[in-house]
Coordinates of C-alpha atoms and ligand atoms in Angstrom, one line a residue:
M1386 CA 104.0 69.9 77.5
A1387 CA 102.2 71.0 74.4
E1388 CA 98.3 71.4 75.0
P1389 CA 96.2 68.3 73.8
K1390 CA 95.3 69.0 70.0
Q1391 CA 91.6 69.3 70.4
N1392 CA 90.6 73.5 70.3
P1393 CA 91.5 74.9 67.8
L1394 CA 90.8 78.3 68.8
M1395 CA 92.6 77.8 72.1
E1396 CA 95.7 76.6 69.5
K1397 CA 95.6 79.6 68.2
I1398 CA 95.7 81.6 71.5
V1399 CA 98.9 79.9 72.8
S1400 CA 100.4 80.4 69.4
L1401 CA 100.0 84.2 69.7
C1402 CA 101.4 84.0 73.4
K1403 CA 104.1 82.3 72.1
R1404 CA 105.1 84.7 68.7
R1405 CA 104.2 87.7 70.1
G1406 CA 105.9 87.5 73.5
F1407 CA 102.6 87.1 76.1
V1408 CA 103.1 83.7 77.5
F1409 CA 106.1 81.2 77.1
Q1410 CA 106.9 78.0 78.6
S1411 CA 109.2 78.3 81.2
S1412 CA 113.0 77.2 80.6
E1413 CA 111.5 76.3 77.3
I1414 CA 115.2 75.2 76.1
Y1415 CA 115.4 72.3 78.2
G1416 CA 112.0 71.0 77.0
G1417 CA 110.1 73.4 79.4
I1418 CA 108.5 72.3 82.9
N1419 CA 105.1 71.2 83.3
G1420 CA 102.9 73.8 84.9
F1421 CA 105.1 76.6 85.0
W1422 CA 105.0 79.8 82.3
D1423 CA 107.0 82.6 81.5
Y1424 CA 105.4 86.0 80.7
G1425 CA 107.2 87.5 77.5
P1426 CA 107.6 91.6 76.6
L1427 CA 103.6 91.8 76.4
G1428 CA 102.3 89.7 78.8
A1429 CA 104.6 90.9 81.6
E1430 CA 102.9 94.7 80.7
L1431 CA 99.5 93.0 80.6
K1432 CA 100.1 91.5 83.9
R1433 CA 101.6 94.3 85.6
N1434 CA 98.8 96.7 84.2
V1435 CA 95.8 93.8 85.7
K1436 CA 97.5 94.0 89.3
E1437 CA 98.1 97.5 89.7
L1438 CA 94.3 98.1 88.7
W1439 CA 93.3 95.6 91.2
W1440 CA 95.8 96.8 93.9
N1441 CA 94.1 101.1 93.1
T1442 CA 90.6 99.8 93.0
M1443 CA 91.0 97.3 96.3
T1444 CA 93.3 99.5 98.4
R1445 CA 94.5 102.7 97.0
S1446 CA 90.9 104.1 96.2
R1447 CA 89.4 103.0 99.3
D1448 CA 89.5 104.0 102.9
D1449 CA 88.7 101.2 104.5
V1450 CA 91.3 98.6 103.2
A1451 CA 95.3 98.4 103.6
G1452 CA 97.5 96.8 102.0
L1453 CA 100.3 94.1 102.9
E1454 CA 103.4 92.3 101.2
A1455 CA 104.1 89.5 103.3
T1456 CA 107.2 86.1 102.6
I1457 CA 106.2 83.3 100.8
I1458 CA 107.4 81.0 103.3
M1459 CA 106.0 81.1 106.6
A1460 CA 106.6 79.6 109.8
P1461 CA 105.2 76.3 109.3
E1462 CA 102.4 76.3 111.8
I1463 CA 100.3 78.1 109.8
W1464 CA 99.6 75.7 107.6
K1465 CA 98.9 73.9 110.4
A1466 CA 96.3 76.1 111.9
S1467 CA 94.8 76.9 108.5
G1468 CA 94.2 73.4 107.5
H1469 CA 96.4 72.7 104.5
V1470 CA 98.6 70.4 106.1
A1471 CA 96.1 68.0 107.3
T1472 CA 93.6 68.4 104.1
F1473 CA 94.7 70.6 100.8
S1474 CA 94.7 67.9 99.0
D1475 CA 93.1 66.5 95.4
P1476 CA 92.5 62.7 94.9
M1477 CA 94.8 61.0 92.8
I1478 CA 94.7 58.2 90.7
D1479 CA 97.4 56.0 88.3
C1480 CA 96.4 54.5 85.4
K1481 CA 98.6 50.9 85.5
T1482 CA 99.0 51.0 81.7
C1483 CA 99.7 54.3 80.6
K1484 CA 101.4 55.4 83.8
G1485 CA 99.8 58.5 83.8
R1486 CA 99.0 60.2 87.0
F1487 CA 95.3 62.0 86.6
R1488 CA 92.9 64.0 89.2
A1489 CA 90.3 61.1 90.1
D1490 CA 87.5 63.7 89.9
Q1491 CA 89.2 64.7 86.5
I1492 CA 89.7 61.7 85.0
S1493 CA 86.8 61.3 82.5
E1494 CA 88.2 65.4 81.0
I1495 CA 91.7 64.2 80.7
P1496 CA 93.5 62.7 77.4
C1497 CA 95.8 59.7 77.6
P1498 CA 99.6 61.0 77.6
Q1499 CA 100.6 58.0 75.8
K1500 CA 98.0 57.6 73.3
P1501 CA 95.9 61.2 72.8
S1502 CA 94.6 60.1 69.4
K1503 CA 93.0 57.1 70.9
C1504 CA 92.1 58.0 73.9
V1505 CA 90.8 61.1 74.0
G1506 CA 88.5 62.4 76.7
E1507 CA 89.2 59.0 79.0
C1508 CA 92.1 56.7 79.3
H1509 CA 90.9 53.0 79.5
G1510 CA 93.4 51.3 81.4
E1511 CA 93.5 49.9 84.3
K1512 CA 93.4 52.6 87.4
T1513 CA 94.5 52.6 91.0
E1514 CA 92.4 53.0 94.1
A1515 CA 92.2 57.4 94.6
R1516 CA 94.6 58.3 97.2
A1517 CA 95.3 62.1 98.6
F1518 CA 98.2 63.8 97.4
N1519 CA 98.8 66.6 99.4
L1520 CA 99.2 70.2 96.9
M1521 CA 101.4 72.3 99.0
F1522 CA 105.5 72.4 97.7
Q1523 CA 107.8 71.5 100.5
T1524 CA 111.0 72.4 101.0
Y1525 CA 113.8 72.9 103.9
V1526 CA 114.4 76.3 105.9
G1527 CA 118.5 75.8 107.2
P1528 CA 120.9 73.6 106.0
V1529 CA 119.7 70.4 108.2
Q1530 CA 117.1 68.7 106.3
D1531 CA 115.2 67.0 109.1
D1532 CA 111.4 66.9 110.1
S1533 CA 112.1 69.8 112.1
A1534 CA 113.1 72.1 109.5
I1535 CA 110.6 72.0 107.4
A1536 CA 108.6 74.9 105.1
Y1537 CA 106.1 75.3 102.4
L1538 CA 105.7 77.8 99.9
R1539 CA 102.5 79.7 100.5
P1540 CA 99.3 77.5 98.9
E1541 CA 97.6 80.8 98.8
T1542 CA 98.7 84.3 99.9
A1543 CA 95.5 84.6 102.4
Q1544 CA 97.5 83.2 105.7
A1545 CA 99.7 85.6 105.9
I1546 CA 96.8 88.5 106.2
F1547 CA 95.4 86.6 109.0
A1548 CA 98.4 85.6 110.5
Q1549 CA 99.0 89.7 110.2
F1550 CA 95.6 91.1 111.0
K1551 CA 96.9 92.4 114.5
N1552 CA 100.0 94.1 113.5
V1553 CA 98.2 95.5 110.2
L1554 CA 95.2 96.7 112.5
E1555 CA 97.3 98.0 114.9
T1556 CA 99.1 100.2 112.6
S1557 CA 96.7 101.4 110.4
R1558 CA 94.7 102.6 112.3
Q1559 CA 91.7 100.8 110.8
K1560 CA 88.7 99.8 112.6
V1561 CA 86.1 96.7 111.5
P1562 CA 84.7 96.7 108.7
F1563 CA 88.1 96.9 107.6
G1564 CA 89.9 95.0 104.9
I1565 CA 93.6 93.5 103.9
A1566 CA 94.6 93.3 100.6
Q1567 CA 97.6 91.7 99.0
V1568 CA 99.2 90.4 95.5
G1569 CA 101.5 87.8 95.4
K1570 CA 103.0 84.2 94.1
A1571 CA 101.0 81.4 95.2
F1572 CA 102.2 77.4 94.9
R1573 CA 100.3 74.0 94.3
N1574 CA 101.7 71.2 93.3
E1575 CA 98.7 70.3 90.9
V1576 CA 98.2 66.8 89.7
T1577 CA 97.3 68.0 86.1
P1578 CA 98.2 71.1 85.1
R1579 CA 96.3 72.3 82.0
N1580 CA 94.5 74.3 79.6
F1581 CA 97.7 76.3 79.0
T1582 CA 98.0 78.8 82.1
F1583 CA 94.5 78.4 83.6
R1584 CA 95.6 75.1 86.1
S1585 CA 99.3 76.1 86.8
R1586 CA 101.5 74.6 89.6
E1587 CA 103.5 78.5 89.9
F1588 CA 100.7 81.3 89.8
E1589 CA 99.7 85.0 91.3
Q1590 CA 96.7 85.6 93.2
M1591 CA 94.7 88.7 93.9
E1592 CA 93.3 88.3 97.4
L1593 CA 91.2 90.6 99.8
E1594 CA 89.9 89.7 103.2
F1595 CA 87.3 92.0 104.3
F1596 CA 86.4 91.9 108.1
I1597 CA 83.2 92.4 109.6
K1598 CA 81.4 92.2 112.6
P1599 CA 79.3 89.4 113.5
D1600 CA 76.0 89.9 112.8
E1601 CA 75.1 89.5 116.4
V1602 CA 77.1 92.3 117.1
I1603 CA 76.0 94.4 114.7
E1604 CA 72.3 93.5 116.0
A1605 CA 73.6 94.5 119.5
I1606 CA 74.3 97.7 118.4
Y1607 CA 72.0 99.3 115.9
G1608 CA 68.9 96.4 116.6
T1609 CA 68.4 94.9 113.2
V1610 CA 70.7 93.6 110.5
A1611 CA 70.6 95.1 107.0
V1612 CA 70.4 92.4 104.4
R1613 CA 71.6 94.1 100.8
T1614 CA 68.9 92.7 98.2
P1615 CA 70.0 92.7 94.7
N1616 CA 68.5 95.8 93.7
S1617 CA 69.8 97.9 96.1
Q1618 CA 73.0 97.2 94.6
L1619 CA 74.1 100.6 94.5
L1620 CA 74.1 101.1 98.1
S1621 CA 77.3 102.3 99.6
P1622 CA 78.2 100.2 102.4
Q1623 CA 76.8 100.8 106.0
P1624 CA 77.1 100.5 109.4
N1625 CA 74.6 97.6 109.6
W1626 CA 75.2 95.7 107.3
G1627 CA 75.4 91.9 108.2
W1628 CA 78.0 89.2 106.2
Q1629 CA 75.2 88.7 103.5
A1630 CA 75.1 92.1 102.7
W1631 CA 78.7 92.4 102.5
H1632 CA 79.3 89.2 100.6
H1633 CA 76.7 90.5 98.3
Y1634 CA 78.3 93.6 97.6
W1635 CA 82.0 92.7 97.0
V1636 CA 80.5 89.7 94.3
E1637 CA 78.9 93.0 92.7
E1638 CA 82.1 94.9 93.1
R1639 CA 84.0 92.4 91.5
V1640 CA 81.3 91.6 88.8
R1641 CA 82.4 95.6 88.0
F1642 CA 86.3 95.7 88.2
Y1643 CA 85.7 92.9 85.3
E1644 CA 83.5 95.0 83.2
G1645 CA 85.7 98.1 84.0
I1646 CA 88.3 96.1 82.8
G1647 CA 86.4 94.8 79.1
L1648 CA 85.0 91.5 80.3
S1649 CA 81.2 92.2 79.7
R1650 CA 79.0 90.7 81.9
E1651 CA 77.3 87.9 78.9
T1652 CA 81.1 86.6 79.4
L1653 CA 80.8 85.9 82.8
G1654 CA 79.1 83.5 84.8
F1655 CA 78.0 82.0 88.4
H1656 CA 78.8 79.6 90.6
H1657 CA 76.7 79.7 93.7
Q1658 CA 78.1 76.4 96.1
T1659 CA 75.2 74.3 97.8
P1660 CA 75.5 73.7 101.0
A1661 CA 77.2 70.3 100.5
E1662 CA 80.2 71.8 98.5
L1663 CA 80.7 74.8 101.2
A1664 CA 83.5 74.1 103.9
H1665 CA 81.8 73.7 107.2
Y1666 CA 82.8 76.8 108.5
A1667 CA 81.4 78.6 105.4
R1668 CA 78.3 80.3 104.7
A1669 CA 78.2 81.3 101.1
C1670 CA 80.9 81.6 98.2
T1671 CA 79.9 82.8 95.2
D1672 CA 82.5 81.9 92.2
I1673 CA 82.8 83.9 89.2
L1674 CA 83.4 82.0 86.5
F1675 CA 84.6 83.4 82.7
K1676 CA 83.5 81.5 79.5
F1677 CA 87.1 80.4 78.4
P1678 CA 87.4 78.3 74.8
F1679 CA 88.0 75.5 77.2
S1680 CA 84.9 75.6 79.2
K1681 CA 82.0 72.7 78.7
K1682 CA 78.6 72.9 78.0
D1683 CA 76.0 71.7 81.3
A1684 CA 73.1 70.0 80.6
D1685 CA 70.8 72.7 79.1
G1686 CA 74.1 73.1 76.1
N1687 CA 75.2 76.3 77.8
V1688 CA 78.5 77.5 78.7
T1689 CA 78.8 78.0 82.2
G1690 CA 82.5 78.9 82.2
D1691 CA 85.6 78.0 84.9
E1692 CA 86.4 79.8 87.8
L1693 CA 88.2 83.1 87.7
E1694 CA 87.4 84.2 91.7
G1695 CA 85.4 82.8 94.7
I1696 CA 83.7 84.9 97.1
A1697 CA 83.7 83.3 100.3
A1698 CA 81.9 84.1 103.3
R1699 CA 84.3 82.6 105.9
S1700 CA 82.8 83.6 109.4
D1701 CA 85.4 84.0 112.1
F1702 CA 87.2 80.0 111.0
D1703 CA 90.7 81.6 110.1
L1704 CA 91.0 84.0 113.0
S1705 CA 89.5 81.7 115.4
Q1706 CA 92.2 79.0 114.2
H1707 CA 95.0 81.5 114.2
Q1708 CA 94.1 82.3 117.8
R1709 CA 94.1 78.5 119.0
F1710 CA 97.4 77.8 117.1
S1711 CA 99.4 80.8 118.3
G1712 CA 97.6 81.2 121.5
K1713 CA 98.0 85.3 120.6
P1714 CA 94.4 86.4 121.1
M1715 CA 92.9 87.9 117.5
G1716 CA 90.1 88.9 118.8
V1717 CA 89.2 93.4 118.8
F1718 CA 87.5 95.3 121.5
D1719 CA 84.3 97.6 119.8
E1720 CA 83.8 100.3 122.4
E1721 CA 80.7 101.1 120.4
L1722 CA 79.2 97.5 121.3
R1723 CA 80.0 97.4 125.0
A1724 CA 78.2 100.6 125.3
A1725 CA 75.4 99.7 123.3
W1726 CA 75.2 96.0 125.1
A1727 CA 74.8 97.6 128.6
K1728 CA 71.5 99.1 127.4
L1729 CA 70.3 96.2 125.8
P1730 CA 67.1 94.4 127.4
K1731 CA 68.4 91.3 129.4
E1732 CA 66.0 89.0 127.2
K1733 CA 68.2 90.5 123.8
Q1734 CA 71.2 89.9 125.7
D1735 CA 70.6 86.6 126.6
D1736 CA 69.5 85.8 123.0
L1737 CA 72.4 87.4 121.3
W1738 CA 74.3 86.0 123.9
K1739 CA 73.0 82.3 122.8
R1740 CA 73.6 82.7 119.3
Y1741 CA 76.9 83.8 119.7
Y1742 CA 77.7 80.8 121.9
D1743 CA 76.4 78.3 119.7
H1744 CA 78.4 79.8 116.7
R1745 CA 81.4 79.4 118.9
K1746 CA 80.2 76.0 120.5
N1747 CA 79.5 74.8 116.8
Y1748 CA 83.2 76.1 115.6
L1749 CA 85.0 74.7 118.7
T1750 CA 83.1 71.4 118.0
K1751 CA 84.0 70.8 114.4
S1752 CA 88.0 72.0 115.0
A1753 CA 88.5 70.1 118.5
K1754 CA 91.9 68.9 118.8
P1755 CA 91.6 65.3 119.8
D1756 CA 92.7 65.9 123.5
E1757 CA 89.7 68.9 123.9
T1758 CA 86.6 67.9 125.9
P1759 CA 83.0 68.5 125.5
E1760 CA 83.6 70.5 128.9
Q1761 CA 86.7 72.3 127.9
I1762 CA 84.6 73.1 125.0
S1763 CA 81.6 74.7 126.2
L1764 CA 83.5 76.6 128.6
Q1765 CA 85.4 78.3 125.9
A1766 CA 82.3 78.8 124.3
T1767 CA 80.9 80.5 127.5
E1768 CA 84.0 83.0 127.5
D1769 CA 83.7 84.0 123.9
A1770 CA 80.1 84.7 124.4
N1771 CA 81.0 86.7 127.4
G1772 CA 83.3 89.1 125.9
L1773 CA 80.2 90.4 123.7
A1774 CA 79.0 92.4 127.5
K1775 CA 83.0 93.7 127.4
G1776 CA 83.1 95.1 123.6
Q1777 CA 84.9 91.6 122.4
Y1778 CA 84.6 89.2 119.3
I1779 CA 86.0 87.6 116.5
P1780 CA 86.1 89.1 113.5
H1781 CA 84.3 87.7 110.8
V1782 CA 85.5 88.1 106.7
I1783 CA 84.5 88.0 103.7
E1784 CA 87.1 86.8 101.1
P1785 CA 87.4 87.6 97.3
S1786 CA 89.9 85.9 96.0
A1787 CA 91.2 86.0 92.4
G1788 CA 93.7 84.6 90.2
V1789 CA 96.1 86.9 88.1
D1790 CA 97.1 84.1 85.7
R1791 CA 93.4 82.7 84.8
L1792 CA 92.4 86.8 84.3
I1793 CA 95.0 87.2 82.2
L1794 CA 94.3 84.3 80.3
A1795 CA 91.0 85.3 80.0
L1796 CA 91.9 89.0 79.2
I1797 CA 93.3 87.5 76.0
A1798 CA 90.5 85.2 75.3
N1799 CA 88.3 87.8 75.3
A1800 CA 90.7 89.8 73.3
Y1801 CA 91.2 87.8 70.2
S1802 CA 89.7 88.2 66.8
E1803 CA 90.7 88.0 63.6
V1804 CA 89.8 90.5 60.6
T1805 CA 89.9 88.8 56.8
K1806 CA 90.4 91.7 54.4
T1807 CA 90.5 91.0 50.5
D1808 CA 91.7 92.7 48.4
D1809 CA 90.6 94.1 44.4
K1810 CA 92.7 91.0 43.3
G1811 CA 90.4 88.6 45.2
K1812 CA 93.2 87.4 47.7
S1813 CA 92.3 87.4 51.6
E1814 CA 94.4 87.7 54.3
T1815 CA 93.2 86.9 57.9
T1816 CA 95.1 89.1 60.9
V1817 CA 94.7 89.0 64.4
V1818 CA 93.4 92.2 66.1
M1819 CA 93.6 91.7 70.5
K1820 CA 90.7 94.2 71.6
F1821 CA 92.1 95.0 75.0
H1822 CA 90.2 97.6 77.1
P1823 CA 92.5 100.5 76.8
R1824 CA 93.3 100.1 80.5
V1825 CA 95.0 96.9 80.4
A1826 CA 96.5 96.8 77.0
P1827 CA 100.0 96.4 77.0
I1828 CA 101.1 98.7 75.0
K1829 CA 98.9 102.0 75.2
V1830 CA 100.0 104.2 71.9
G1831 CA 102.6 103.3 68.5
V1832 CA 104.0 106.5 67.5
F1833 CA 104.9 106.3 63.7
P1834 CA 107.0 108.9 61.8
L1835 CA 105.7 108.0 58.0
L1836 CA 108.8 107.9 56.7
K1837 CA 111.4 106.8 58.2
N1838 CA 114.4 108.8 55.5
K1839 CA 112.9 112.2 56.2
P1840 CA 115.0 113.9 59.7
E1841 CA 112.3 116.1 60.0
L1842 CA 109.0 113.2 60.6
V1843 CA 111.7 111.6 62.8
A1844 CA 112.7 114.4 64.5
K1845 CA 108.9 115.1 65.4
A1846 CA 107.8 111.6 65.8
Q1847 CA 110.4 111.2 68.3
A1848 CA 109.7 115.0 70.4
V1849 CA 106.2 112.9 70.4
Y1850 CA 107.3 109.6 71.6
E1851 CA 109.4 111.6 74.4
L1852 CA 106.4 113.5 75.4
L1853 CA 104.4 110.5 76.0
R1854 CA 106.6 108.0 77.4
P1855 CA 106.9 109.6 81.1
H1856 CA 103.1 109.1 81.4
L1857 CA 102.3 105.7 79.3
K1858 CA 103.7 102.6 77.6
A1859 CA 104.4 103.8 74.2
V1860 CA 106.2 102.2 71.4
Y1861 CA 108.3 104.0 68.4
D1862 CA 108.0 102.1 65.3
D1863 CA 109.4 103.5 62.2
G1864 CA 109.8 100.1 60.2
G1865 CA 107.3 98.6 56.8
S1866 CA 104.6 100.6 55.6
I1867 CA 102.1 102.5 57.5
G1868 CA 99.7 99.2 57.5
K1869 CA 102.1 96.8 58.3
R1870 CA 103.0 98.6 61.8
Y1871 CA 99.1 99.1 62.4
A1872 CA 99.1 95.4 61.8
R1873 CA 102.1 94.6 64.2
Q1874 CA 100.3 96.8 67.3
D1875 CA 97.0 95.0 66.6
E1876 CA 98.4 91.7 67.4
A1877 CA 100.1 93.2 70.7
G1878 CA 96.6 95.0 71.1
T1879 CA 97.5 98.3 70.6
P1880 CA 94.8 100.5 71.1
F1881 CA 95.7 103.9 69.1
C1882 CA 98.4 104.8 66.8
V1883 CA 100.0 108.1 66.4
T1884 CA 100.9 109.1 62.7
I1885 CA 103.7 112.2 62.2
D1886 CA 103.2 113.4 58.5
F1887 CA 104.0 116.1 56.2
D1888 CA 101.0 118.2 57.3
T1889 CA 101.7 117.9 61.0
L1890 CA 105.2 119.9 60.0
G1891 CA 103.0 122.3 58.3
E1892 CA 102.9 121.7 54.7
K1893 CA 99.1 122.6 55.3
P1894 CA 99.3 125.2 57.7
E1895 CA 96.1 124.9 59.7
L1896 CA 97.3 121.4 60.5
L1897 CA 101.1 122.3 61.7
D1898 CA 101.5 120.5 65.1
T1899 CA 98.5 118.2 64.2
V1900 CA 98.7 114.5 64.4
T1901 CA 96.5 111.8 63.2
I1902 CA 95.5 108.9 65.6
R1903 CA 94.0 105.7 64.2
H1904 CA 91.9 103.4 66.7
R1905 CA 92.1 100.2 66.4
D1906 CA 88.7 99.0 67.0
D1907 CA 87.1 100.4 64.2
G1908 CA 90.2 101.8 62.2
K1909 CA 88.4 105.0 62.5
Q1910 CA 91.3 107.7 62.1
E1911 CA 90.8 111.6 63.2
R1912 CA 93.7 114.7 63.2
L1913 CA 94.8 116.1 66.9
N1914 CA 96.5 118.3 68.4
I1915 CA 99.5 117.1 69.6
S1916 CA 99.2 119.6 73.0
E1917 CA 96.1 117.6 73.2
L1918 CA 97.1 114.0 72.4
L1919 CA 98.2 113.3 76.3
D1920 CA 94.9 114.1 77.6
F1921 CA 93.1 112.4 75.4
L1922 CA 95.3 108.9 75.4
L1923 CA 95.2 109.5 79.6
S1924 CA 91.1 109.6 79.3
K1925 CA 90.9 106.8 77.2
I1926 CA 93.2 104.8 79.8
R1927 CA 92.2 106.0 83.1
G1928 CA 88.2 107.0 82.1
Ligands
LIG3193 P1 90.4 75.2 91.5 O1 89.1 74.7 91.8 O2 90.1 75.6 90.2 O3 91.6 74.2 92.3 P2 90.7 77.0 93.6 O4 88.8 76.8 94.3 O5 91.1 75.5 94.3 O6 90.5 76.6 92.1 P3 91.1 78.8 95.4 O7 91.8 78.0 96.2 O8 89.8 79.5 95.7 O9 90.7 78.5 94.0 O10 92.1 79.7 95.0 C1 91.7 81.5 94.7 C2 91.4 81.7 93.3 O11 93.4 81.3 92.7 C3 91.1 80.9 92.0 O12 90.0 81.6 91.5 C4 91.9 80.7 90.7 O13 92.2 82.2 90.2 C5 93.2 81.1 91.4 N1 93.9 79.7 91.1 C6 93.8 78.6 91.8 N2 94.3 77.8 91.6 C7 95.2 77.9 90.9 C8 96.3 77.3 90.0 N3 96.6 75.7 89.7 N4 96.8 77.9 88.6 C9 96.3 79.4 88.5 N5 94.8 79.7 89.6 C10 94.9 78.9 90.2

């Protein structure tokens, strides 16, 4: 269960997480359960802040995204349509010597569980052939445990969005382009959970499916498809954007989100999937990586990082699959397209028709069921392409899909810093300062009376605490010296500490009702009026 002792920084982070209540092993009193983690008091606050920021950024502050909260267990047909039942598997091999079980593609990176000190980096025992291992957790719905009752814990949140696409479209009064966002649990029976919470078996995702018009539809309505170049990144969405522009836009939006919570561009990396890596239906996929303490170096000695989020242009694959498997239409009607199509010259209509037909035929051929004939496929593709003239099409989708737990780990790793101070006698002490961005910090402010045995100080400090706590996560602490209290909050990553002293009570009349506010990262202190305190803190947290 324990992390292999290979990475001193990761060891410190794991130990801090337990000591300060960020992350605990699930079921620890029973020896733990591999791949499952609990968030303690500080971790729970941190996670809540991250999910709320994502939700606010991706839905509440946009007119073109609606939210969804779907169930974890859904009709098993969903996972047949999505391809998860048939293909969501990892290649697994067993070691005949140590009896370890590994992902075949990670074998050289994994220490032997039996003799970690001897075999770090590779288990030398004889291996079995690789075999596919489906990552979905299976369960039964209802009292009878037979094949007809099999259901799955969702391995991603995205499929519920596709399955509810029509309901959301109709109830939210959105029009393509628009998105549906969801945050929630996902489950994968990972062969080798590892790197602390990075690869867990139960985790949370924050996913957006952003539905867009196919390029042929854009071209029919606007004449051309706008391509967004890297230096046009500040442009807001335009009606004539095609999939490339939207894909580019969402990568940029997501990077800005990470920057806004303290992960600078230098800490991130990018992986643009090669054609060989892309799923057959995908047009592009950019992974946003974070340079974790365990991230490996590439051939040039640079740390590229490990995946935080994938942003995929998935064409119309998902909605098309659900249309085919459910028999329910997943297309939309677009009056603008119908009107524009009627005005197009015949050659343009033919050109767009042919391109749309080819795309549909390609999809239908690659996803054909065994009993479907080429004639049936051509007929269906013809029907789909004929739909353009009637203003009908199946939306394409751009999918920014992020993992909450990986982001929490990235924020913790990014915030971790050590400060060593040496006193007059030459004795040095190293303490940990968690430099979280104020937006995500689990506790925003600590409120301290200078002395706990002076009732006037305590009463005033309590009043300040009560003033702040309805608006932000605050803690009240009167235990030990002020220095000790600062150190406790530094380890928790609290960006501000407020001390109520005798000047607050008017010892120096000009300082009556002012407090000292201490900044975590540089230790600087300033004096603020109590009446300004809340606005000051909120501006730092929200600003
Ligand atoms: P990986 O290649 O690392 O297994 P993936 O490409 O399969 O990840 P996706 O299916 O694209 O991941 O899932 C979207 C996001 O969900 C990932 O970017 C990641 O942040 C998160 N995620 C996926 N699997 C796990 C896991 N086992 N533990 C924690 N987070 C995960």
